[in-house]
């Protein structure tokens, strides 16, 4: 064994004149984890206080909230199922410390009842059903932020059949007061995102209005949302998912939305470039190469300062990943997932400093975990500086010679010649 590794390490010296690889993204093949029937909403947080990211998933047949406690290596313990009375139609959920006791709670929409349910954490990742609050008709998305600046997390739901959003203000003890804001007749809100669009330090709201083919912006004016201002999306398309992030790294938050269709050529991510005023201009469309592109999450996967996107493609059993650049978004990378991916999260699921992806798959009754496998997106970028160079070569020699798990670049459970080839490819040509 040692002899073969010595030969491999000697061969590595031949690549040192090849130059430096540019930062790219690379994810391992999906690993699937079973859930109850038809999983939908997802959120990721440390639910039991052990410093490891966990996941919570909703299912609506029957109504369950399933907790998947992380083990620290990208795997999860056996599911813990919390029963909710049947018929509520559980969907989207979000997480945060809503009662101020230092543990992460859950807020879950009940689509069929026009309500949200609070689930309070006992500190070990077990939850008790808390207060129930009324929203508009058929809430389909929920987000949390401190909207009024009182130090407690408030909630906002997008209500598909109510043509409105509901703002639920938290008094600090997880007691909520609801306010409805109309989005216009036959607007059909599909999703909501919260973020500071105008740079005043308070979270604003954007809402994807599917049937009015527009995005509504609600600026936060001293702890309350102003009237919605709608902006048509490019191509008169119908927006579905929505997110806020700085894609082009200019210091201003951009607004991203998805457009889904059964024709692969008509699936897009749209982008309104932010200018710091909170006023949206024209949008630009980027193909996802998926089918029925739906939910979207934004984060800087490759740590280059530009926010990247991951999008579920419900009819394609794939996730599209688009990197952010100074001029917009790159061509998509398609990652295989389960059947009918719906909810999606981005988080470091194995504690290696890289941001991973997970999605819930309605028709295969599972979640897919796609681990980021190469530093800041480069194969073998051990020091996370965005390139594979001589310092990474030295790190790899040490890890490989000792058969350390960090040298298992293809994540197949073994440190062998294929990992050498992966490092070589990263050093010479990128991911």
CSV table of C-alpha atoms in Angstrom, one decimal:
chain,number,residue,atom,x,y,z
A,1,UNK,CA,0.0,0.0,0.0
A,2,UNK,CA,2.7,2.4,1.0
A,3,UNK,CA,4.7,1.7,-2.2
A,4,UNK,CA,1.8,2.4,-4.5
A,5,UNK,CA,1.1,5.7,-2.7
A,6,UNK,CA,4.7,6.6,-3.0
A,7,UNK,CA,4.5,6.2,-6.7
A,8,UNK,CA,1.4,8.3,-6.9
A,9,UNK,CA,3.0,11.1,-4.8
A,10,UNK,CA,6.0,11.1,-7.0
A,11,UNK,CA,3.8,11.4,-10.0
A,12,UNK,CA,2.2,14.5,-8.5
A,13,UNK,CA,5.4,16.4,-8.9
A,14,UNK,CA,4.8,16.3,-12.7
A,15,UNK,CA,1.8,18.6,-12.4
A,16,UNK,CA,3.5,21.5,-10.6
A,17,UNK,CA,4.2,23.4,-13.7
A,18,UNK,CA,0.7,23.2,-14.9
A,19,UNK,CA,-0.5,26.4,-13.3
A,20,UNK,CA,-3.5,27.2,-11.1
A,21,UNK,CA,-7.1,26.1,-11.5
A,22,UNK,CA,-9.9,28.6,-11.5
A,23,UNK,CA,-12.6,28.3,-8.9
A,24,UNK,CA,-15.5,26.0,-9.9
A,25,UNK,CA,-18.3,24.2,-8.2
A,26,UNK,CA,-18.5,20.5,-7.7
A,27,UNK,CA,-20.9,18.4,-5.7
A,28,UNK,CA,-20.9,14.7,-4.9
A,29,UNK,CA,-23.7,12.5,-6.2
A,30,UNK,CA,-26.9,12.7,-4.2
A,31,UNK,CA,-27.4,10.6,-1.1
A,32,UNK,CA,-31.1,10.0,-0.4
A,33,UNK,CA,-32.8,9.8,3.1
A,34,UNK,CA,-36.3,8.4,3.4
A,35,UNK,CA,-39.1,10.5,4.8
A,36,UNK,CA,-42.9,10.0,5.2
A,37,UNK,CA,-45.0,10.3,2.1
A,38,UNK,CA,-44.7,13.4,-0.2
A,39,UNK,CA,-42.1,15.6,1.6
A,40,UNK,CA,-42.4,19.3,0.8
A,41,UNK,CA,-41.1,22.2,2.9
A,42,UNK,CA,-37.6,22.2,4.3
A,43,UNK,CA,-35.5,24.2,6.7
A,44,UNK,CA,-32.0,23.6,8.1
A,45,UNK,CA,-30.7,24.7,11.6
A,46,UNK,CA,-29.0,23.2,14.7
A,47,UNK,CA,-32.2,21.9,16.3
A,48,UNK,CA,-30.7,20.0,19.2
A,49,UNK,CA,-27.9,22.3,20.2
A,50,UNK,CA,-25.0,20.0,19.4
A,51,UNK,CA,-23.3,22.4,16.9
A,52,UNK,CA,-24.3,20.2,13.9
A,53,UNK,CA,-26.8,21.3,11.3
A,54,UNK,CA,-30.1,19.3,11.2
A,55,UNK,CA,-33.1,19.4,8.9
A,56,UNK,CA,-36.8,19.6,9.3
A,57,UNK,CA,-39.2,18.4,6.6
A,58,UNK,CA,-42.9,18.6,6.2
A,59,UNK,CA,-45.2,16.0,4.6
A,60,UNK,CA,-48.9,16.4,3.9
A,61,UNK,CA,-50.1,12.8,3.4
A,62,UNK,CA,-50.3,12.3,6.3
A,63,UNK,CA,-49.4,15.6,8.0
A,64,UNK,CA,-46.1,15.2,9.7
A,65,UNK,CA,-43.0,17.3,10.6
A,66,UNK,CA,-40.0,15.0,10.3
A,67,UNK,CA,-36.7,15.9,12.1
A,68,UNK,CA,-33.5,14.6,10.6
A,69,UNK,CA,-30.7,15.1,13.2
A,70,UNK,CA,-27.3,15.5,11.6
A,71,UNK,CA,-24.4,13.3,12.6
A,72,UNK,CA,-21.7,15.7,11.5
A,73,UNK,CA,-20.6,13.8,8.4
A,74,UNK,CA,-23.4,14.6,6.0
A,75,UNK,CA,-25.5,11.7,7.3
A,76,UNK,CA,-28.6,11.8,9.5
A,77,UNK,CA,-30.0,9.8,12.3
A,78,UNK,CA,-33.3,7.9,12.0
A,79,UNK,CA,-36.2,10.3,11.3
A,80,UNK,CA,-38.2,11.7,14.3
A,81,UNK,CA,-41.8,12.2,13.2
A,82,UNK,CA,-44.1,14.7,14.8
A,83,UNK,CA,-47.8,14.1,14.1
A,84,UNK,CA,-50.0,17.1,13.2
A,85,UNK,CA,-53.8,16.6,13.0
A,86,UNK,CA,-54.7,15.4,9.6
A,87,UNK,CA,-56.2,17.6,6.9
A,88,UNK,CA,-54.1,20.7,7.6
A,89,UNK,CA,-52.0,20.3,4.4
A,90,UNK,CA,-48.6,21.1,5.8
A,91,UNK,CA,-46.3,22.9,3.4
A,92,UNK,CA,-43.5,25.4,3.7
A,93,UNK,CA,-41.7,26.0,7.1
A,94,UNK,CA,-39.0,28.1,8.6
A,95,UNK,CA,-36.9,28.0,11.7
A,96,UNK,CA,-35.8,30.5,14.4
A,97,UNK,CA,-35.9,31.2,18.1
A,98,UNK,CA,-39.4,32.6,18.2
A,99,UNK,CA,-39.9,32.4,22.0
A,100,UNK,CA,-36.5,33.8,23.0
A,101,UNK,CA,-35.3,30.9,25.1
A,102,UNK,CA,-32.2,30.2,23.0
A,103,UNK,CA,-33.5,27.1,21.1
A,104,UNK,CA,-34.5,26.9,17.5
A,105,UNK,CA,-38.3,26.6,16.9
A,106,UNK,CA,-40.3,25.9,13.8
A,107,UNK,CA,-43.2,27.7,12.1
A,108,UNK,CA,-45.2,25.6,9.6
A,109,UNK,CA,-47.9,26.7,7.2
A,110,UNK,CA,-51.2,24.8,7.1
A,111,UNK,CA,-52.3,25.3,3.5
A,112,UNK,CA,-55.8,23.8,3.9
A,113,UNK,CA,-56.7,25.8,7.0
A,114,UNK,CA,-55.2,29.2,6.3
A,115,UNK,CA,-53.1,29.1,9.4
A,116,UNK,CA,-49.5,28.6,10.7
A,117,UNK,CA,-48.5,26.4,13.5
A,118,UNK,CA,-45.7,27.1,15.9
A,119,UNK,CA,-43.6,24.1,17.1
A,120,UNK,CA,-41.6,24.9,20.2
A,121,UNK,CA,-38.3,23.2,20.8
A,122,UNK,CA,-37.6,21.5,24.1
A,123,UNK,CA,-33.8,21.9,23.5
A,124,UNK,CA,-33.1,18.4,22.4
A,125,UNK,CA,-34.7,18.6,19.0
A,126,UNK,CA,-38.1,17.4,20.1
A,127,UNK,CA,-41.0,19.8,19.5
A,128,UNK,CA,-44.3,20.5,21.1
A,129,UNK,CA,-47.2,22.1,19.2
A,130,UNK,CA,-47.5,25.8,20.2
A,131,UNK,CA,-49.8,28.6,19.1
A,132,UNK,CA,-51.9,28.6,15.9
A,133,UNK,CA,-52.2,31.9,14.0
A,134,UNK,CA,-54.5,32.8,11.1
A,135,UNK,CA,-53.2,33.8,7.7
A,136,UNK,CA,-54.8,34.5,4.4
A,137,UNK,CA,-56.2,31.6,2.3
A,138,UNK,CA,-53.8,28.8,1.3
A,139,UNK,CA,-50.4,30.0,2.6
A,140,UNK,CA,-47.7,28.5,0.4
A,141,UNK,CA,-44.5,30.1,1.7
A,142,UNK,CA,-43.2,31.5,5.0
A,143,UNK,CA,-40.1,33.5,6.0
A,144,UNK,CA,-38.8,34.9,9.3
A,145,UNK,CA,-37.0,38.2,10.2
A,146,UNK,CA,-37.2,40.9,12.8
A,147,UNK,CA,-39.4,43.3,10.8
A,148,UNK,CA,-40.3,45.8,13.6
A,149,UNK,CA,-36.9,45.9,15.3
A,150,UNK,CA,-38.1,44.7,18.7
A,151,UNK,CA,-35.5,41.9,18.8
A,152,UNK,CA,-37.9,39.1,18.1
A,153,UNK,CA,-38.4,37.2,14.9
A,154,UNK,CA,-41.6,38.0,13.0
A,155,UNK,CA,-43.2,35.9,10.2
A,156,UNK,CA,-44.5,36.7,6.7
A,157,UNK,CA,-46.6,34.3,4.6
A,158,UNK,CA,-47.5,34.4,1.0
A,159,UNK,CA,-51.1,33.4,0.6
A,160,UNK,CA,-51.9,31.9,-2.8
A,161,UNK,CA,-55.7,31.9,-2.8
A,162,UNK,CA,-56.0,35.1,-0.6
A,163,UNK,CA,-54.1,37.3,-3.1
A,164,UNK,CA,-52.2,38.7,-0.1
A,165,UNK,CA,-49.4,38.3,2.4
A,166,UNK,CA,-49.8,38.1,6.1
A,167,UNK,CA,-47.3,39.8,8.5
A,168,UNK,CA,-47.3,38.2,11.9
A,169,UNK,CA,-45.6,40.4,14.5
A,170,UNK,CA,-44.0,38.6,17.5
A,171,UNK,CA,-44.3,40.2,20.9
A,172,UNK,CA,-41.2,38.3,22.0
A,173,UNK,CA,-43.0,35.4,23.7
A,174,UNK,CA,-44.2,33.7,20.4
A,175,UNK,CA,-47.5,35.4,20.5
A,176,UNK,CA,-48.3,36.9,17.1
A,177,UNK,CA,-50.5,39.7,15.8
A,178,UNK,CA,-51.5,39.3,12.2
A,179,UNK,CA,-51.8,42.0,9.5
A,180,UNK,CA,-52.9,41.4,5.9
A,181,UNK,CA,-51.5,43.3,3.0
A,182,UNK,CA,-53.3,42.9,-0.4
A,183,UNK,CA,-51.2,42.1,-3.5
A,184,UNK,CA,-54.1,42.8,-5.9
A,185,UNK,CA,-57.0,40.8,-7.3
A,186,UNK,CA,-56.0,37.6,-9.1
A,187,UNK,CA,-52.3,38.1,-8.3
A,188,UNK,CA,-51.7,34.6,-6.8
A,189,UNK,CA,-48.6,35.1,-4.5
A,190,UNK,CA,-46.4,32.0,-4.8
A,191,UNK,CA,-43.4,32.9,-2.6
A,192,UNK,CA,-41.9,35.7,-0.4
A,193,UNK,CA,-38.4,36.7,0.5
A,194,UNK,CA,-37.0,39.1,3.1
A,195,UNK,CA,-33.9,41.2,2.9
A,196,UNK,CA,-32.6,44.8,3.0
A,197,UNK,CA,-33.0,46.2,-0.5
A,198,UNK,CA,-32.6,49.9,0.2
A,199,UNK,CA,-29.7,49.7,2.7
A,200,UNK,CA,-31.5,51.2,5.7
A,201,UNK,CA,-30.8,48.2,7.9
A,202,UNK,CA,-34.3,46.8,8.0
A,203,UNK,CA,-35.7,43.8,6.1
A,204,UNK,CA,-37.9,44.6,3.1
A,205,UNK,CA,-40.1,42.1,1.3
A,206,UNK,CA,-40.5,40.9,-2.3
A,207,UNK,CA,-43.3,38.6,-3.4
A,208,UNK,CA,-43.6,36.5,-6.6
A,209,UNK,CA,-47.0,37.2,-8.1
A,210,UNK,CA,-47.6,34.3,-10.5
A,211,UNK,CA,-50.9,35.3,-12.1
A,212,UNK,CA,-50.1,39.0,-12.4
A,213,UNK,CA,-46.7,38.2,-13.9
A,214,UNK,CA,-44.9,40.5,-11.6
A,215,UNK,CA,-42.8,41.0,-8.5
A,216,UNK,CA,-44.1,43.1,-5.6
A,217,UNK,CA,-41.7,45.1,-3.5
A,218,UNK,CA,-42.7,46.3,0.0
A,219,UNK,CA,-40.1,48.5,1.6
A,220,UNK,CA,-39.8,48.6,5.4
A,221,UNK,CA,-40.5,52.1,6.7
A,222,UNK,CA,-39.7,52.3,10.4
A,223,UNK,CA,-40.8,48.8,11.3
A,224,UNK,CA,-43.7,48.3,9.0
A,225,UNK,CA,-44.1,47.5,5.3
A,226,UNK,CA,-45.2,50.2,2.9
A,227,UNK,CA,-47.7,49.7,0.1
A,228,UNK,CA,-46.6,47.1,-2.5
A,229,UNK,CA,-45.0,48.3,-5.8
A,230,UNK,CA,-45.3,45.8,-8.6
A,231,UNK,CA,-42.8,45.4,-11.4
A,232,UNK,CA,-43.5,43.2,-14.5
A,233,UNK,CA,-41.0,40.4,-15.1
A,234,UNK,CA,-39.1,40.0,-18.4
A,235,UNK,CA,-40.9,38.2,-21.2
A,236,UNK,CA,-44.3,38.5,-19.4
A,237,UNK,CA,-43.4,35.3,-17.6
A,238,UNK,CA,-45.0,33.9,-14.4
A,239,UNK,CA,-42.7,34.0,-11.4
A,240,UNK,CA,-42.7,31.1,-8.9
A,241,UNK,CA,-39.9,31.1,-6.3
A,242,UNK,CA,-38.1,34.2,-5.1
A,243,UNK,CA,-34.9,35.2,-3.3
A,244,UNK,CA,-32.8,38.2,-2.4
A,245,UNK,CA,-29.0,38.2,-2.7
A,246,UNK,CA,-26.0,40.1,-4.1
A,247,UNK,CA,-25.2,38.1,-7.2
A,248,UNK,CA,-22.9,40.6,-8.9
A,249,UNK,CA,-21.0,41.6,-5.7
A,250,UNK,CA,-21.7,45.4,-6.1
A,251,UNK,CA,-22.9,45.9,-2.6
A,252,UNK,CA,-26.6,46.0,-3.5
A,253,UNK,CA,-29.1,43.2,-3.0
A,254,UNK,CA,-30.6,41.8,-6.2
A,255,UNK,CA,-34.0,40.1,-6.6
A,256,UNK,CA,-34.0,36.6,-8.1
A,257,UNK,CA,-37.1,34.7,-9.2
A,258,UNK,CA,-37.8,31.4,-11.0
A,259,UNK,CA,-40.1,30.7,-14.0
A,260,UNK,CA,-41.3,27.1,-14.5
A,261,UNK,CA,-42.7,25.4,-17.6
A,262,UNK,CA,-43.0,21.9,-19.1
A,263,UNK,CA,-40.9,23.1,-22.1
A,264,UNK,CA,-37.2,23.0,-21.1
A,265,UNK,CA,-36.5,26.1,-23.1
A,266,UNK,CA,-39.0,28.1,-21.0
A,267,UNK,CA,-37.5,27.6,-17.6
A,268,UNK,CA,-35.6,30.5,-16.2
A,269,UNK,CA,-34.1,32.3,-13.3
A,270,UNK,CA,-34.9,36.0,-13.6
A,271,UNK,CA,-32.7,38.7,-12.0
A,272,UNK,CA,-33.6,42.3,-11.1
A,273,UNK,CA,-30.2,44.0,-10.4
A,274,UNK,CA,-30.3,46.1,-7.2
A,275,UNK,CA,-29.2,49.7,-7.1
A,276,UNK,CA,-29.7,50.3,-3.3
A,277,UNK,CA,-32.9,52.2,-3.7
A,278,UNK,CA,-35.3,49.3,-3.4
A,279,UNK,CA,-36.9,50.2,-6.8
A,280,UNK,CA,-36.8,47.5,-9.3
A,281,UNK,CA,-35.9,48.2,-12.9
A,282,UNK,CA,-36.0,45.7,-15.8
A,283,UNK,CA,-35.1,42.0,-15.3
A,284,UNK,CA,-33.0,39.6,-17.2
A,285,UNK,CA,-33.7,35.9,-17.7
A,286,UNK,CA,-31.2,33.0,-17.5
A,287,UNK,CA,-32.1,29.4,-18.6
A,288,UNK,CA,-32.0,26.7,-15.9
A,289,UNK,CA,-32.1,23.8,-18.4
A,290,UNK,CA,-34.6,22.2,-16.0
A,291,UNK,CA,-38.3,21.3,-16.2
A,292,UNK,CA,-40.8,23.3,-14.0
A,293,UNK,CA,-38.2,25.3,-12.1
A,294,UNK,CA,-39.7,26.2,-8.8
A,295,UNK,CA,-38.0,26.9,-5.4
A,296,UNK,CA,-34.8,28.8,-5.2
A,297,UNK,CA,-32.1,29.3,-2.6
A,298,UNK,CA,-29.2,31.9,-2.8
A,299,UNK,CA,-25.8,31.6,-1.1
A,300,UNK,CA,-22.1,31.9,-2.0
A,301,UNK,CA,-21.3,28.3,-2.7
A,302,UNK,CA,-17.8,28.9,-3.9
A,303,UNK,CA,-16.9,31.7,-1.5
A,304,UNK,CA,-15.8,34.1,-4.2
A,305,UNK,CA,-18.0,37.0,-3.0
A,306,UNK,CA,-20.7,36.5,-5.6
A,307,UNK,CA,-24.0,34.9,-4.5
A,308,UNK,CA,-24.9,31.7,-6.4
A,309,UNK,CA,-28.2,30.0,-6.9
A,310,UNK,CA,-29.7,26.5,-6.6
A,311,UNK,CA,-33.1,25.8,-8.1
A,312,UNK,CA,-35.4,22.8,-7.9
A,313,UNK,CA,-36.8,21.5,-11.2
A,314,UNK,CA,-39.9,19.6,-10.2
A,315,UNK,CA,-40.5,17.6,-13.4
A,316,UNK,CA,-36.8,17.0,-14.2
A,317,UNK,CA,-35.6,15.3,-11.0
A,318,UNK,CA,-32.7,17.8,-11.0
A,319,UNK,CA,-31.4,20.9,-9.2
A,320,UNK,CA,-29.9,23.7,-11.3
A,321,UNK,CA,-26.9,25.6,-9.9
A,322,UNK,CA,-26.0,28.9,-11.4
A,323,UNK,CA,-22.9,30.8,-10.3
A,324,UNK,CA,-22.9,34.6,-9.7
A,325,UNK,CA,-20.5,36.8,-11.5
A,326,UNK,CA,-19.9,40.6,-12.0
A,327,UNK,CA,-22.1,40.5,-15.1
A,328,UNK,CA,-24.8,38.2,-13.9
A,329,UNK,CA,-25.3,34.4,-13.8
A,330,UNK,CA,-23.4,31.6,-15.5
A,331,UNK,CA,-24.8,28.7,-17.5
A,332,UNK,CA,-26.4,26.2,-15.2
A,333,UNK,CA,-25.0,23.0,-13.8
A,334,UNK,CA,-27.6,20.2,-13.5
A,335,UNK,CA,-27.4,17.9,-10.4
A,336,UNK,CA,-29.5,14.7,-10.2
A,337,UNK,CA,-31.9,14.6,-7.3
A,338,UNK,CA,-35.0,12.6,-6.4
A,339,UNK,CA,-38.4,12.6,-8.2
A,340,UNK,CA,-40.3,15.9,-8.1
A,341,UNK,CA,-37.9,18.0,-5.9
A,342,UNK,CA,-39.8,20.7,-4.1
A,343,UNK,CA,-38.2,22.3,-1.0
A,344,UNK,CA,-34.5,23.2,-1.0
A,345,UNK,CA,-31.9,24.4,1.5
A,346,UNK,CA,-28.3,25.4,1.5
A,347,UNK,CA,-26.2,24.7,4.6
A,348,UNK,CA,-22.9,23.1,5.7
A,349,UNK,CA,-24.3,19.6,6.4
A,350,UNK,CA,-21.0,17.8,7.2
A,351,UNK,CA,-19.1,20.5,9.0
A,352,UNK,CA,-16.3,20.9,6.4
A,353,UNK,CA,-16.8,24.6,5.8
A,354,UNK,CA,-18.4,24.1,2.4
A,355,UNK,CA,-22.0,24.9,1.7
A,356,UNK,CA,-24.1,21.9,0.7
A,357,UNK,CA,-27.5,21.4,-0.9
A,358,UNK,CA,-30.5,19.3,0.2
A,359,UNK,CA,-33.9,19.1,-1.4
A,360,UNK,CA,-37.2,17.3,-0.6
A,361,UNK,CA,-38.6,15.0,-3.3
A,362,UNK,CA,-42.4,14.6,-3.3
A,363,UNK,CA,-42.8,11.6,-5.5
A,364,UNK,CA,-39.8,9.5,-4.3
A,365,UNK,CA,-40.6,10.2,-0.6
A,366,UNK,CA,-37.1,11.2,0.4
A,367,UNK,CA,-34.6,14.0,0.7
A,368,UNK,CA,-31.5,14.3,-1.5
A,369,UNK,CA,-28.2,15.5,0.1
A,370,UNK,CA,-25.6,16.9,-2.3
A,371,UNK,CA,-22.3,17.6,-0.6
A,372,UNK,CA,-19.9,20.2,-1.9
A,373,UNK,CA,-16.7,18.2,-2.3
A,374,UNK,CA,-13.9,20.7,-3.2
A,375,UNK,CA,-12.9,23.5,-1.0
A,376,UNK,CA,-14.2,26.7,-2.5
A,377,UNK,CA,-15.4,24.8,-5.5
A,378,UNK,CA,-12.0,23.8,-6.7
A,379,UNK,CA,-10.9,20.2,-6.6
A,380,UNK,CA,-8.4,19.9,-3.8
A,381,UNK,CA,-8.5,23.5,-2.6
A,382,UNK,CA,-7.6,22.6,0.9
A,383,UNK,CA,-6.7,26.1,2.2
A,384,UNK,CA,-9.9,27.6,0.7
A,385,UNK,CA,-8.2,30.4,-1.2
A,386,UNK,CA,-10.2,29.8,-4.4
A,387,UNK,CA,-7.4,28.0,-6.3
A,388,UNK,CA,-5.5,24.7,-6.3
A,389,UNK,CA,-1.8,25.5,-6.0
A,390,UNK,CA,1.5,24.3,-4.4
A,391,UNK,CA,0.2,24.7,-0.9
A,392,UNK,CA,-2.7,22.5,-1.6
A,393,UNK,CA,-0.3,20.0,-3.2
A,394,UNK,CA,1.6,19.8,0.1
A,395,UNK,CA,-1.7,19.3,2.0
A,396,UNK,CA,-2.8,16.5,-0.3
A,397,UNK,CA,0.6,14.7,0.0
A,398,UNK,CA,0.2,14.6,3.8
A,399,UNK,CA,-3.4,13.5,3.7
A,400,UNK,CA,-3.0,11.0,0.9
A,401,UNK,CA,0.1,9.4,2.5
A,402,UNK,CA,-1.8,8.8,5.7
A,403,UNK,CA,-5.0,7.7,4.0
A,404,UNK,CA,-6.8,10.5,5.8
A,405,UNK,CA,-10.5,11.1,5.0
A,406,UNK,CA,-9.7,14.6,3.7
A,407,UNK,CA,-7.9,13.1,0.7
A,408,UNK,CA,-11.1,11.2,-0.3
A,409,UNK,CA,-11.9,13.8,-3.0
A,410,UNK,CA,-14.5,11.7,-4.8
A,411,UNK,CA,-16.3,10.8,-1.5
A,412,UNK,CA,-16.4,7.1,-2.2
A,413,UNK,CA,-15.1,6.1,1.2
A,414,UNK,CA,-11.6,5.1,0.1
A,415,UNK,CA,-8.4,7.0,-0.4
A,416,UNK,CA,-7.0,5.6,-3.6
A,417,UNK,CA,-5.7,6.3,-7.1
A,418,UNK,CA,-9.0,7.9,-8.3
A,419,UNK,CA,-8.5,10.6,-5.7
A,420,UNK,CA,-5.1,11.3,-7.1
A,421,UNK,CA,-6.7,11.7,-10.5
A,422,UNK,CA,-9.2,14.1,-9.1
A,423,UNK,CA,-6.5,16.2,-7.5
A,424,UNK,CA,-4.5,16.2,-10.7
A,425,UNK,CA,-7.6,17.3,-12.7
A,426,UNK,CA,-8.2,20.1,-10.2
A,427,UNK,CA,-4.7,21.3,-10.3
A,428,UNK,CA,-4.5,21.4,-14.1
A,429,UNK,CA,-7.9,22.2,-15.4
A,430,UNK,CA,-10.4,23.1,-12.6
A,431,UNK,CA,-13.4,21.0,-11.5
